[in-house]
Amino acid sequence: MLGAKEGETKPIPSQEKSSARAATQEWTSQDAWAVYQLPFNDLLFRSQSVHREHFDPNRVQLSRLLNIKTGGCPEDCGYCSQSSHHSTAVAASKLMEVEKIVAEARKAKESGATRYCMGAAWRNPKPRDMDAIVEVVGAVKQLGLETCMTLGMLDRGQADRLSAAGLDYYNHNIDTSERYYPSVISTRTFADRLDTLSHVHEAGMKVCCGGILGMGESEQDRVDMLVTLANLPKAPESVPINMLIPIAGTPMAKAPPIGPIEFVRIVALARIMMPTSFVRLSAGRSAMTDEMQALCFFAGANSIFVGDTLLTAGNPQDETDRKLFRRLGLEAL
């Protein structure tokens, strides 16, 4: 499978072989690139076959994201509307009150979401913020929702405290390949990202980690990003694949868009390389056609964010998603 040459079709591995492949953590850039370059039909057939080994192909996880602290972030991520380095229309706010966060989580559950993700525009949480964050985790879990947070970098003590509070997932994207990373962010290193992922894993939480496509990176950068993720001590249980939403006032406001086929190829490759992970269509779905999303689901994506807003950017309306699910015969997980 991994040594396939371009245009060569090889048998789909058995569940035992693909599971063993995921466990050995031996993906190389060359191996991943060879799979990525397969003829499109072969690539999708392979990814859908792997997907069916581990998931119901017609069920999709619904997650909802709430920005619990907006703007004023000291990081200079070139894609982000919330960076204090960029001239965008996003104003800084304080951490949302616990009661309001829980009320929004309750609405999310009533609308069908099973996972609730909360994001704060911080470089890292301050000690004064942790009590409120811990309280939020406990309150949202009492609603019966799976919990996820993204708060920036964590030290081991913070990770341990969040884990003790019952946080299920921690999101911290690596964004791109290590090679291209300095072209995106200068205020923290790629190693900083990996350190936080290590703290999260060692604290016993599940890792949510993916990247953003369409920031000017090469196809090889996209493949190598997945190689990094697949070769972590344990592959992330959740892998969000974002398509850049160009934001006026950010350095990447005029980045050329990624082609739909190239995007689907990365979704398929993520499914093949991380067969038991949830692969989520995250930012950028508002710019995708129904047909592009359908190809992503066929390629192995099985999670989406619902709701009309993702942090500060738009997202398809709930009714739009319901119509798409009906057309494709999909059900919420």
mmCIF file of C-alpha atoms in Angstrom, residues 68 118-125 130 133 149-154 162 170-172:
data_model
loop_
_atom_site.group_PDB
_atom_site.id
_atom_site.type_symbol
_atom_site.label_atom_id
_atom_site.label_comp_id
_atom_site.label_asym_id
_atom_site.label_seq_id
_atom_site.Cartn_x
_atom_site.Cartn_y
_atom_site.Cartn_z
ATOM 1 C CA ILE A 68 -15.801 32.222 24.918
ATOM 2 C CA MET A 118 -15.047 26.260 23.394
ATOM 3 C CA GLY A 119 -12.302 28.577 22.198
ATOM 4 C CA ALA A 120 -10.533 31.518 23.817
ATOM 5 C CA ALA A 121 -8.204 33.907 21.989
ATOM 6 C CA TRP A 122 -5.232 33.521 24.310
ATOM 7 C CA ARG A 123 -1.560 32.709 23.894
ATOM 8 C CA ASN A 124 -2.079 30.610 26.994
ATOM 9 C CA PRO A 125 -4.577 30.700 29.873
ATOM 10 C CA MET A 130 -8.389 28.575 35.303
ATOM 11 C CA ILE A 133 -12.555 27.305 32.891
ATOM 12 C CA MET A 149 -11.466 23.435 24.572
ATOM 13 C CA THR A 150 -8.838 25.423 22.713
ATOM 14 C CA LEU A 151 -7.112 27.976 24.916
ATOM 15 C CA GLY A 152 -3.659 28.268 23.372
ATOM 16 C CA MET A 153 -0.538 26.697 24.822
ATOM 17 C CA LEU A 154 -0.720 24.669 28.031
ATOM 18 C CA LEU A 162 -8.253 20.357 32.821
ATOM 19 C CA TYR A 170 -8.070 19.622 23.887
ATOM 20 C CA ASN A 171 -7.660 21.299 20.497
ATOM 21 C CA HIS A 172 -4.293 22.687 19.487
#
